[in-house]
Amino acid sequence: MHIPSADFVIRGKATSLSGTIAGDMTCRRFAIRVCVLFFSLALAVSVAGHAQAAPGHAIVLHAARLLDVRNGRIIKPGEVLVQGERIVEVGSAVKHPAGAEVIDLGDRTLLPGLIDAHVHLFLHPGAEDLQTVQESVPQRTIMATLAARDDLMAGFTAERDMGTEGAGSADTAVRNAIDEGKLPGPRLRISGNAINILGGHEDAIGFNPAQHVLSNADYANNADELVAVMREQFKGGADFIKIYETGADSVRDGKFTTPYQYSEAQLEAAVKEAARLGRRVAVHATGEPGTLYAAQAGVASIDHADQLSDETIRLMKEKQIFAVPTFTIFEYFAEHAATAAQSEREHATLDLKIQEFKKQVAAGVPMAVGSDVGPFPHGTQAREFVLMVKYGMTPLAVLQADLLHGAKLLGWDGQIGSLEAGYLADMIAVGGDPLQDVGVLGNVSFVMKGGVVYRK
């Protein structure tokens, strides 16, 4: 489908209205409407091309294998009966109601749709600070819808968007459009902008202060300001709150250090405010003492978690606070550094992170799976499963961390993350056995979400 550029439309319209301010304004309004129309048509074509079957009629999925993730076993063969948006029956053989559509997936494994607990739909590869300055929020929102589509087609049927990086509550519109069936994408939990202190981790500190470049997060410098900002974000549609608790990180003489941003009391105020509305708080926290303050406050997850003290580990186990390691972004930054010196620093941080992760796994820290996709291409984040296995977990443990723990972290426990009767019909198919080779998750050949087939 060929779509003319906005520039062409503007020039074409301006020739008949040039010479007046009213004409110029009319021209711009016309161009915007045409762009929106063409974008809507393009997405409609995309949805029509991927959604092979609308929910409502019975569907039987048949495959050589099916993953029972809760019990850690493979069922051979595997079948799932879907009615509407939910699973009705699972087993080696299920009922085949009269008129049911049968989809034979052949020599593949059926498993629940994947969950990415740490994504950035509003980021793409390139200089993060520059794209948030140079690209408008409408432009970034369009990019976010394409990122959501790419993630869904890669098998991620549920995600937690960990901050729009300066795009405010634009993620509310993306989530709602997906929920209403207007756009293809995962189920989303969204946070709007993250929250940060003045001069903190995401405060555009690399720019000339005199230019007043906006922060990629919302400012809050004490407990009262935290609560006020959280209320604004909840009003804007946020499902949870994302707070930057540490940064910037450094490694000197083999030792990892990072300053904290909020005290335990300040984080506790945020957690209590979120709980008042039945919501939760997630933190970007890489090391001590910030990770300890977050655990003491009772956050839902500590994302990145490069460094955890014994006391932090104890509290995380006691309170079932999930660590979300995000190895893929660390690997990506180390391998795509702008200079040799930067690459050396990134690799040093990654090496320490790997050592700490092995200790955390051995100690039984609850894990969830999140990739921090955005700075690297959307739809490629299954790499996270491979790295978590490489650095110490079994394939089954990683799959349970992703599917069972991920469902709890996103607040959809009992709805997604397992192929069971009554659960939402979110599932994928891959060649091979993921319990033997978790790398097969990087090549998804079938995607269903809520009973709708998006990839077949």
C-alpha positions as a Python dict, from the first residue, in 0.01 Angstrom:
ca = {
    (1, 'M'): (0, 0, 0),
    (2, 'H'): (155, 330, -109),
    (3, 'I'): (92, 621, 126),
    (4, 'P'): (190, 972, 7),
    (5, 'S'): (407, 1167, 247),
    (6, 'A'): (270, 1445, 464),
    (7, 'D'): (511, 1686, 294),
    (8, 'F'): (354, 1608, -46),
    (9, 'V'): (5, 1660, 90),
    (10, 'I'): (98, 1993, 248),
    (11, 'R'): (261, 2124, -69),
    (12, 'G'): (-32, 2009, -281),
    (13, 'K'): (-289, 2178, -58),
    (14, 'A'): (-89, 2496, -10),
    (15, 'T'): (-86, 2576, -383),
    (16, 'S'): (-458, 2647, -373),
    (17, 'L'): (-461, 2830, -39),
    (18, 'S'): (-126, 3006, -28),
    (19, 'G'): (-95, 3371, 62),
    (20, 'T'): (-322, 3379, 368),
    (21, 'I'): (-280, 3282, 733),
    (22, 'A'): (-620, 3115, 725),
    (23, 'G'): (-516, 2922, 419),
    (24, 'D'): (-198, 2806, 587),
    (25, 'M'): (-388, 2693, 897),
    (26, 'T'): (-646, 2514, 683),
    (27, 'C'): (-363, 2349, 494),
    (28, 'R'): (-206, 2222, 813),
    (29, 'R'): (-534, 2092, 950),
    (30, 'F'): (-602, 1918, 622),
    (31, 'A'): (-255, 1762, 622),
    (32, 'I'): (-295, 1635, 978),
    (33, 'R'): (-634, 1482, 895),
    (34, 'V'): (-495, 1314, 586),
    (35, 'C'): (-195, 1180, 782),
    (36, 'V'): (-424, 1044, 1052),
    (37, 'L'): (-650, 888, 787),
    (38, 'F'): (-361, 720, 608),
    (39, 'F'): (-206, 602, 937),
    (40, 'S'): (-541, 455, 1043),
    (41, 'L'): (-578, 282, 706),
    (42, 'A'): (-225, 143, 730),
    (43, 'L'): (-291, 3, 1075),
    (44, 'A'): (-622, -139, 962),
    (45, 'V'): (-443, -322, 683),
    (46, 'S'): (-188, -445, 936),
    (47, 'V'): (-456, -574, 1171),
    (48, 'A'): (-652, -735, 887),
    (49, 'G'): (-337, -906, 766),
    (50, 'H'): (-258, -1056, 1106),
    (51, 'A'): (-592, -1123, 1277),
    (52, 'Q'): (-693, -1446, 1102),
    (53, 'A'): (-992, -1531, 1318),
    (54, 'A'): (-1216, -1321, 1539),
    (55, 'P'): (-1309, -1461, 1880),
    (56, 'G'): (-1656, -1610, 1911),
    (57, 'H'): (-1643, -1949, 1741),
    (58, 'A'): (-1477, -2260, 1882),
    (59, 'I'): (-1114, -2322, 1786),
    (60, 'V'): (-911, -2635, 1852),
    (61, 'L'): (-533, -2596, 1844),
    (62, 'H'): (-334, -2914, 1788),
    (63, 'A'): (45, -2945, 1817),
    (64, 'A'): (304, -3217, 1866),
    (65, 'R'): (382, -3080, 2214),
    (66, 'L'): (228, -2856, 2478),
    (67, 'L'): (404, -2694, 2774),
    (68, 'D'): (247, -2743, 3116),
    (69, 'V'): (454, -2466, 3272),
    (70, 'R'): (309, -2497, 3620),
    (71, 'N'): (410, -2862, 3652),
    (72, 'G'): (720, -2831, 3438),
    (73, 'R'): (636, -3097, 3182),
    (74, 'I'): (569, -3144, 2812),
    (75, 'I'): (242, -3306, 2704),
    (76, 'K'): (255, -3508, 2378),
    (77, 'P'): (55, -3435, 2170),
    (78, 'G'): (-112, -3121, 2293),
    (79, 'E'): (-453, -2972, 2223),
    (80, 'V'): (-635, -2662, 2344),
    (81, 'L'): (-1003, -2585, 2298),
    (82, 'V'): (-1076, -2212, 2278),
    (83, 'Q'): (-1420, -2053, 2292),
    (84, 'G'): (-1436, -1680, 2254),
    (85, 'E'): (-1143, -1520, 2436),
    (86, 'R'): (-1083, -1801, 2685),
    (87, 'I'): (-947, -2151, 2711),
    (88, 'V'): (-1211, -2419, 2772),
    (89, 'E'): (-1004, -2738, 2783),
    (90, 'V'): (-638, -2845, 2767),
    (91, 'G'): (-485, -3190, 2727),
    (92, 'S'): (-352, -3453, 2490),
    (93, 'A'): (-698, -3466, 2333),
    (94, 'V'): (-985, -3223, 2388),
    (95, 'K'): (-1346, -3206, 2270),
    (96, 'H'): (-1397, -3103, 1907),
    (97, 'P'): (-1737, -2929, 1905),
    (98, 'A'): (-1938, -2940, 1585),
    (99, 'G'): (-1826, -2664, 1353),
    (100, 'A'): (-1506, -2593, 1547),
    (101, 'E'): (-1212, -2461, 1347),
    (102, 'V'): (-911, -2693, 1384),
    (103, 'I'): (-566, -2539, 1352),
    (104, 'D'): (-296, -2805, 1316),
    (105, 'L'): (41, -2657, 1414),
    (106, 'G'): (233, -2973, 1329),
    (107, 'D'): (572, -3038, 1488),
    (108, 'R'): (558, -2741, 1724),
    (109, 'T'): (520, -2672, 2094),
    (110, 'L'): (221, -2477, 2225),
    (111, 'L'): (289, -2259, 2527),
    (112, 'P'): (145, -1949, 2693),
    (113, 'G'): (208, -1610, 2536),
    (114, 'L'): (535, -1461, 2657),
    (115, 'I'): (552, -1174, 2908),
    (116, 'D'): (807, -891, 2904),
    (117, 'A'): (796, -713, 3239),
    (118, 'H'): (1025, -427, 3135),
    (119, 'V'): (978, -257, 2798),
    (120, 'H'): (993, 94, 2656),
    (121, 'L'): (748, 124, 2368),
    (122, 'F'): (836, 490, 2322),
    (123, 'L'): (1206, 427, 2255),
    (124, 'H'): (1382, 289, 1949),
    (125, 'P'): (1750, 221, 1871),
    (126, 'G'): (1960, 537, 1860),
    (127, 'A'): (2058, 814, 2097),
    (128, 'E'): (1791, 800, 2368),
    (129, 'D'): (1830, 1159, 2486),
    (130, 'L'): (1822, 1294, 2132),
    (131, 'Q'): (1513, 1106, 2022),
    (132, 'T'): (1320, 1234, 2323),
    (133, 'V'): (1422, 1591, 2232),
    (134, 'Q'): (1404, 1581, 1855),
    (135, 'E'): (1093, 1369, 1805),
    (136, 'S'): (748, 1500, 1891),
    (137, 'V'): (514, 1311, 2121),
    (138, 'P'): (273, 1236, 1830),
    (139, 'Q'): (563, 1094, 1629),
    (140, 'R'): (683, 886, 1922),
    (141, 'T'): (329, 760, 1985),
    (142, 'I'): (306, 634, 1627),
    (143, 'M'): (641, 460, 1676),
    (144, 'A'): (509, 308, 2001),
    (145, 'T'): (214, 150, 1820),
    (146, 'L'): (453, -9, 1571),
    (147, 'A'): (674, -132, 1855),
    (148, 'A'): (371, -287, 2025),
    (149, 'R'): (281, -467, 1704),
    (150, 'D'): (636, -599, 1662),
    (151, 'D'): (643, -729, 2020),
    (152, 'L'): (310, -906, 1975),
    (153, 'M'): (423, -1071, 1652),
    (154, 'A'): (733, -1194, 1836),
    (155, 'G'): (508, -1376, 2083),
    (156, 'F'): (488, -1125, 2369),
    (157, 'T'): (119, -1108, 2450),
    (158, 'A'): (158, -909, 2774),
    (159, 'E'): (403, -636, 2872),
    (160, 'R'): (477, -376, 3137),
    (161, 'D'): (579, -41, 2984),
    (162, 'M'): (833, 107, 3226),
    (163, 'G'): (800, 475, 3143),
    (164, 'T'): (736, 675, 2828),
    (165, 'E'): (1067, 864, 2863),
    (166, 'G'): (916, 1210, 2843),
    (167, 'A'): (600, 1129, 2644),
    (168, 'G'): (377, 1169, 2950),
    (169, 'S'): (53, 972, 2946),
    (170, 'A'): (67, 894, 2573),
    (171, 'D'): (94, 526, 2664),
    (172, 'T'): (-264, 548, 2795),
    (173, 'A'): (-387, 605, 2440),
    (174, 'V'): (-180, 313, 2309),
    (175, 'R'): (-303, 76, 2581),
    (176, 'N'): (-665, 179, 2532),
    (177, 'A'): (-650, 144, 2153),
    (178, 'I'): (-509, -207, 2191),
    (179, 'D'): (-772, -300, 2449),
    (180, 'E'): (-1046, -174, 2216),
    (181, 'G'): (-912, -383, 1928),
    (182, 'K'): (-811, -82, 1719),
    (183, 'L'): (-441, -171, 1717),
    (184, 'P'): (-250, -501, 1737),
    (185, 'G'): (-37, -523, 2049),
    (186, 'P'): (19, -696, 2383),
    (187, 'R'): (-191, -652, 2694),
    (188, 'L'): (-26, -355, 2864),
    (189, 'R'): (37, -229, 3213),
    (190, 'I'): (157, 130, 3181),
    (191, 'S'): (321, 389, 3406),
    (192, 'G'): (323, 715, 3209),
    (193, 'N'): (639, 910, 3282),
    (194, 'A'): (872, 766, 3544),
    (195, 'I'): (951, 974, 3854),
    (196, 'N'): (1293, 1121, 3929),
    (197, 'I'): (1467, 1376, 4151),
    (198, 'L'): (1607, 1704, 4019),
    (199, 'G'): (1944, 1623, 3865),
    (200, 'G'): (1874, 1252, 3889),
    (201, 'H'): (1927, 958, 3658),
    (202, 'E'): (1695, 1073, 3377),
    (203, 'D'): (1727, 1450, 3412),
    (204, 'A'): (1895, 1537, 3078),
    (205, 'I'): (2217, 1610, 3265),
    (206, 'G'): (2424, 1574, 2949),
    (207, 'F'): (2277, 1893, 2800),
    (208, 'N'): (2356, 2261, 2856),
    (209, 'P'): (2146, 2354, 3166),
    (210, 'A'): (2080, 2697, 3018),
    (211, 'Q'): (1874, 2533, 2745),
    (212, 'H'): (1633, 2387, 3003),
    (213, 'V'): (1599, 2054, 2822),
    (214, 'L'): (1309, 1869, 2979),
    (215, 'S'): (1368, 1564, 3194),
    (216, 'N'): (1256, 1226, 3062),
    (217, 'A'): (1082, 1176, 3397),
    (218, 'D'): (861, 1384, 3628),
    (219, 'Y'): (1028, 1566, 3917),
    (220, 'A'): (956, 1478, 4279),
    (221, 'N'): (1208, 1575, 4547),
    (222, 'N'): (1035, 1463, 4866),
    (223, 'A'): (751, 1242, 4988),
    (224, 'D'): (479, 1503, 4940),
    (225, 'E'): (591, 1571, 4584),
    (226, 'L'): (605, 1198, 4513),
    (227, 'V'): (243, 1157, 4618),
    (228, 'A'): (132, 1462, 4416),
    (229, 'V'): (305, 1340, 4100),
    (230, 'M'): (167, 990, 4145),
    (231, 'R'): (-185, 1127, 4166),
    (232, 'E'): (-132, 1315, 3839),
    (233, 'Q'): (-8, 998, 3673),
    (234, 'F'): (-297, 788, 3800),
    (235, 'K'): (-534, 1057, 3673),
    (236, 'G'): (-364, 1024, 3335),
    (237, 'G'): (-430, 651, 3324),
    (238, 'A'): (-123, 487, 3478),
    (239, 'D'): (-166, 130, 3602),
    (240, 'F'): (141, 144, 3827),
    (241, 'I'): (424, 382, 3918),
    (242, 'K'): (785, 360, 3801),
    (243, 'I'): (1045, 539, 4017),
    (244, 'Y'): (1415, 591, 3952),
    (245, 'E'): (1586, 498, 4277),
    (246, 'T'): (1954, 486, 4178),
    (247, 'G'): (2204, 629, 3931),
    (248, 'A'): (2435, 715, 3780),
    (249, 'D'): (2628, 386, 3817),
    (250, 'S'): (3004, 347, 3819),
    (251, 'V'): (3262, 71, 3853),
    (252, 'R'): (3598, 158, 4009),
    (253, 'D'): (3867, -92, 4097),
    (254, 'G'): (3617, -370, 4045),
    (255, 'K'): (3363, -219, 4285),
    (256, 'F'): (3013, -117, 4180),
    (257, 'T'): (2867, 203, 4330),
    (258, 'T'): (2550, 400, 4267),
    (259, 'P'): (2388, 685, 4467),
    (260, 'Y'): (2032, 643, 4591),
    (261, 'Q'): (1766, 902, 4507),
    (262, 'Y'): (1489, 841, 4761),
    (263, 'S'): (1508, 734, 5124),
    (264, 'E'): (1324, 431, 5255),
    (265, 'A'): (1065, 661, 5417),
    (266, 'Q'): (1002, 843, 5090),
    (267, 'L'): (962, 519, 4897),
    (268, 'E'): (731, 387, 5168),
    (269, 'A'): (509, 693, 5122),
    (270, 'A'): (492, 616, 4750),
    (271, 'V'): (410, 249, 4810),
    (272, 'K'): (134, 343, 5056),
    (273, 'E'): (-17, 595, 4814),
    (274, 'A'): (-19, 339, 4534),
    (275, 'A'): (-173, 77, 4766),
    (276, 'R'): (-452, 320, 4854),
    (277, 'L'): (-575, 276, 4497),
    (278, 'G'): (-486, -91, 4468),
    (279, 'R'): (-175, -13, 4261),
    (280, 'R'): (195, -86, 4301),
    (281, 'V'): (538, 70, 4257),
    (282, 'A'): (831, -59, 4052),
    (283, 'V'): (1180, 87, 4084),
    (284, 'H'): (1484, 121, 3866),
    (285, 'A'): (1743, 22, 4126),
    (286, 'T'): (2084, -118, 4043),
    (287, 'G'): (2268, -129, 4375),
    (288, 'E'): (2296, -62, 4745),
    (289, 'P'): (2172, 112, 4948),
    (290, 'G'): (1893, 202, 4704),
    (291, 'T'): (1792, -159, 4648),
    (292, 'L'): (1766, -210, 5025),
    (293, 'Y'): (1550, 100, 5067),
    (294, 'A'): (1320, -29, 4791),
    (295, 'A'): (1290, -372, 4951),
    (296, 'Q'): (1222, -220, 5293),
    (297, 'A'): (947, -3, 5143),
    (298, 'G'): (781, -306, 4983),
    (299, 'V'): (793, -225, 4611),
    (300, 'A'): (658, -478, 4358),
    (301, 'S'): (983, -521, 4167),
    (302, 'I'): (1345, -411, 4166),
    (303, 'D'): (1443, -375, 3804),
    (304, 'H'): (1805, -432, 3694),
    (305, 'A'): (1909, -541, 4047),
    (306, 'D'): (2282, -549, 3965),
    (307, 'Q'): (2375, -558, 4332),
    (308, 'L'): (2174, -693, 4626),
    (309, 'S'): (2297, -720, 4985),
    (310, 'D'): (2217, -1022, 5202),
    (311, 'E'): (1952, -820, 5385),
    (312, 'T'): (1796, -705, 5058),
    (313, 'I'): (1784, -1064, 4935),
    (314, 'R'): (1621, -1175, 5262),
    (315, 'L'): (1354, -907, 5235),
    (316, 'M'): (1284, -979, 4869),
    (317, 'K'): (1231, -1347, 4947),
    (318, 'E'): (1015, -1267, 5250),
    (319, 'K'): (798, -1011, 5068),
    (320, 'Q'): (809, -1183, 4728),
    (321, 'I'): (957, -879, 4557),
    (322, 'F'): (1068, -970, 4207),
    (323, 'A'): (1410, -895, 4061),
    (324, 'V'): (1397, -817, 3689),
    (325, 'P'): (1759, -854, 3565),
    (326, 'T'): (1727, -706, 3209),
    (327, 'F'): (2048, -867, 3079),
    (328, 'T'): (1972, -793, 2715),
    (329, 'I'): (2007, -417, 2747),
    (330, 'F'): (2338, -453, 2932),
    (331, 'E'): (2472, -682, 2661),
    (332, 'Y'): (2346, -447, 2389),
    (333, 'F'): (2510, -140, 2541),
    (334, 'A'): (2838, -327, 2592),
    (335, 'E'): (2845, -445, 2231),
    (336, 'H'): (2727, -116, 2077),
    (337, 'A'): (2927, 136, 2278),
    (338, 'A'): (3040, 449, 2094),
    (339, 'T'): (3400, 423, 2216),
    (340, 'A'): (3640, 155, 2332),
    (341, 'A'): (3654, 312, 2678),
    (342, 'Q'): (3276, 311, 2707),
    (343, 'S'): (3265, -51, 2590),
    (344, 'E'): (3515, -143, 2859),
    (345, 'R'): (3302, 25, 3126),
    (346, 'E'): (2984, -145, 3003),
    (347, 'H'): (3152, -486, 2995),
    (348, 'A'): (3288, -434, 3347),
    (349, 'T'): (2937, -359, 3472),
    (350, 'L'): (2797, -663, 3290),
    (351, 'D'): (3066, -891, 3435),
    (352, 'L'): (2982, -779, 3788),
    (353, 'K'): (2612, -817, 3717),
    (354, 'I'): (2662, -1177, 3605),
    (355, 'Q'): (2852, -1263, 3923),
    (356, 'E'): (2583, -1105, 4140),
    (357, 'F'): (2302, -1273, 3944),
    (358, 'K'): (2449, -1617, 4009),
    (359, 'K'): (2450, -1538, 4382),
    (360, 'Q'): (2090, -1418, 4364),
    (361, 'V'): (1975, -1734, 4185),
    (362, 'A'): (2154, -1954, 4438),
    (363, 'A'): (1993, -1757, 4722),
    (364, 'G'): (1642, -1800, 4578),
    (365, 'V'): (1560, -1440, 4488),
    (366, 'P'): (1219, -1433, 4311),
    (367, 'M'): (1277, -1355, 3942),
    (368, 'A'): (1065, -1213, 3662),
    (369, 'V'): (1172, -1160, 3302),
    (370, 'G'): (1213, -817, 3145),
    (371, 'S'): (1443, -710, 2864),
    (372, 'D'): (1439, -325, 2867),
    (373, 'V'): (1368, -342, 2494),
    (374, 'G'): (1344, -8, 2315),
    (375, 'P'): (1707, 101, 2291),
    (376, 'F'): (1747, -224, 2094),
    (377, 'P'): (1488, -336, 1834),
    (378, 'H'): (1142, -435, 1947),
    (379, 'G'): (1049, -792, 1870),
    (380, 'T'): (1399, -924, 1942),
    (381, 'Q'): (1382, -946, 2322),
    (382, 'A'): (1357, -1326, 2347),
    (383, 'R'): (1733, -1296, 2386),
    (384, 'E'): (1660, -1235, 2757),
    (385, 'F'): (1559, -1600, 2805),
    (386, 'V'): (1886, -1720, 2653),
    (387, 'L'): (2098, -1493, 2873),
    (388, 'M'): (1919, -1585, 3195),
    (389, 'V'): (1983, -1953, 3119),
    (390, 'K'): (2342, -1879, 3019),
    (391, 'Y'): (2408, -1708, 3351),
    (392, 'G'): (2261, -1964, 3586),
    (393, 'M'): (1894, -2054, 3554),
    (394, 'T'): (1739, -2363, 3398),
    (395, 'P'): (1505, -2321, 3099),
    (396, 'L'): (1209, -2429, 3313),
    (397, 'A'): (1298, -2184, 3590),
    (398, 'V'): (1320, -1898, 3339),
    (399, 'L'): (989, -1993, 3177),
    (400, 'Q'): (821, -2009, 3517),
    (401, 'A'): (977, -1675, 3610),
    (402, 'D'): (844, -1525, 3289),
    (403, 'L'): (499, -1677, 3276),
    (404, 'L'): (392, -1745, 3635),
    (405, 'H'): (584, -1468, 3811),
    (406, 'G'): (524, -1227, 3523),
    (407, 'A'): (148, -1279, 3546),
    (408, 'K'): (160, -1197, 3919),
    (409, 'L'): (379, -892, 3867),
    (410, 'L'): (147, -751, 3602),
    (411, 'G'): (-160, -822, 3814),
    (412, 'W'): (-303, -1090, 3585),
    (413, 'D'): (-240, -1396, 3800),
    (414, 'G'): (-501, -1660, 3719),
    (415, 'Q'): (-570, -1496, 3382),
    (416, 'I'): (-253, -1537, 3176),
    (417, 'G'): (80, -1721, 3197),
    (418, 'S'): (-50, -2079, 3185),
    (419, 'L'): (-260, -2295, 2953),
    (420, 'E'): (-549, -2380, 3184),
    (421, 'A'): (-927, -2386, 3156),
    (422, 'G'): (-1071, -2043, 3227),
    (423, 'Y'): (-752, -1856, 3139),
    (424, 'L'): (-738, -1603, 2857),
    (425, 'A'): (-647, -1767, 2527),
    (426, 'D'): (-302, -1608, 2494),
    (427, 'M'): (-63, -1862, 2343),
    (428, 'I'): (217, -1909, 2096),
    (429, 'A'): (382, -2195, 1909),
    (430, 'V'): (751, -2259, 1847),
    (431, 'G'): (953, -2532, 1682),
    (432, 'G'): (1142, -2759, 1919),
    (433, 'D'): (1115, -2800, 2294),
    (434, 'P'): (1179, -2484, 2502),
    (435, 'L'): (1262, -2696, 2807),
    (436, 'Q'): (1559, -2832, 2614),
    (437, 'D'): (1653, -2520, 2416),
    (438, 'V'): (1505, -2192, 2535),
    (439, 'G'): (1648, -2025, 2225),
    (440, 'V'): (1352, -2155, 2021),
    (441, 'L'): (1147, -1873, 2177),
    (442, 'G'): (1325, -1639, 1938),
    (443, 'N'): (1141, -1792, 1642),
    (444, 'V'): (768, -1776, 1712),
    (445, 'S'): (550, -1905, 1427),
    (446, 'F'): (200, -1872, 1577),
    (447, 'V'): (47, -1604, 1800),
    (448, 'M'): (-300, -1595, 1955),
    (449, 'K'): (-418, -1332, 2202),
    (450, 'G'): (-763, -1342, 2357),
    (451, 'G'): (-876, -1604, 2107),
    (452, 'V'): (-771, -1395, 1806),
    (453, 'V'): (-501, -1536, 1579),
    (454, 'Y'): (-248, -1266, 1490),
    (455, 'R'): (23, -1482, 1338),
    (456, 'K'): (-28, -1815, 1165),
}
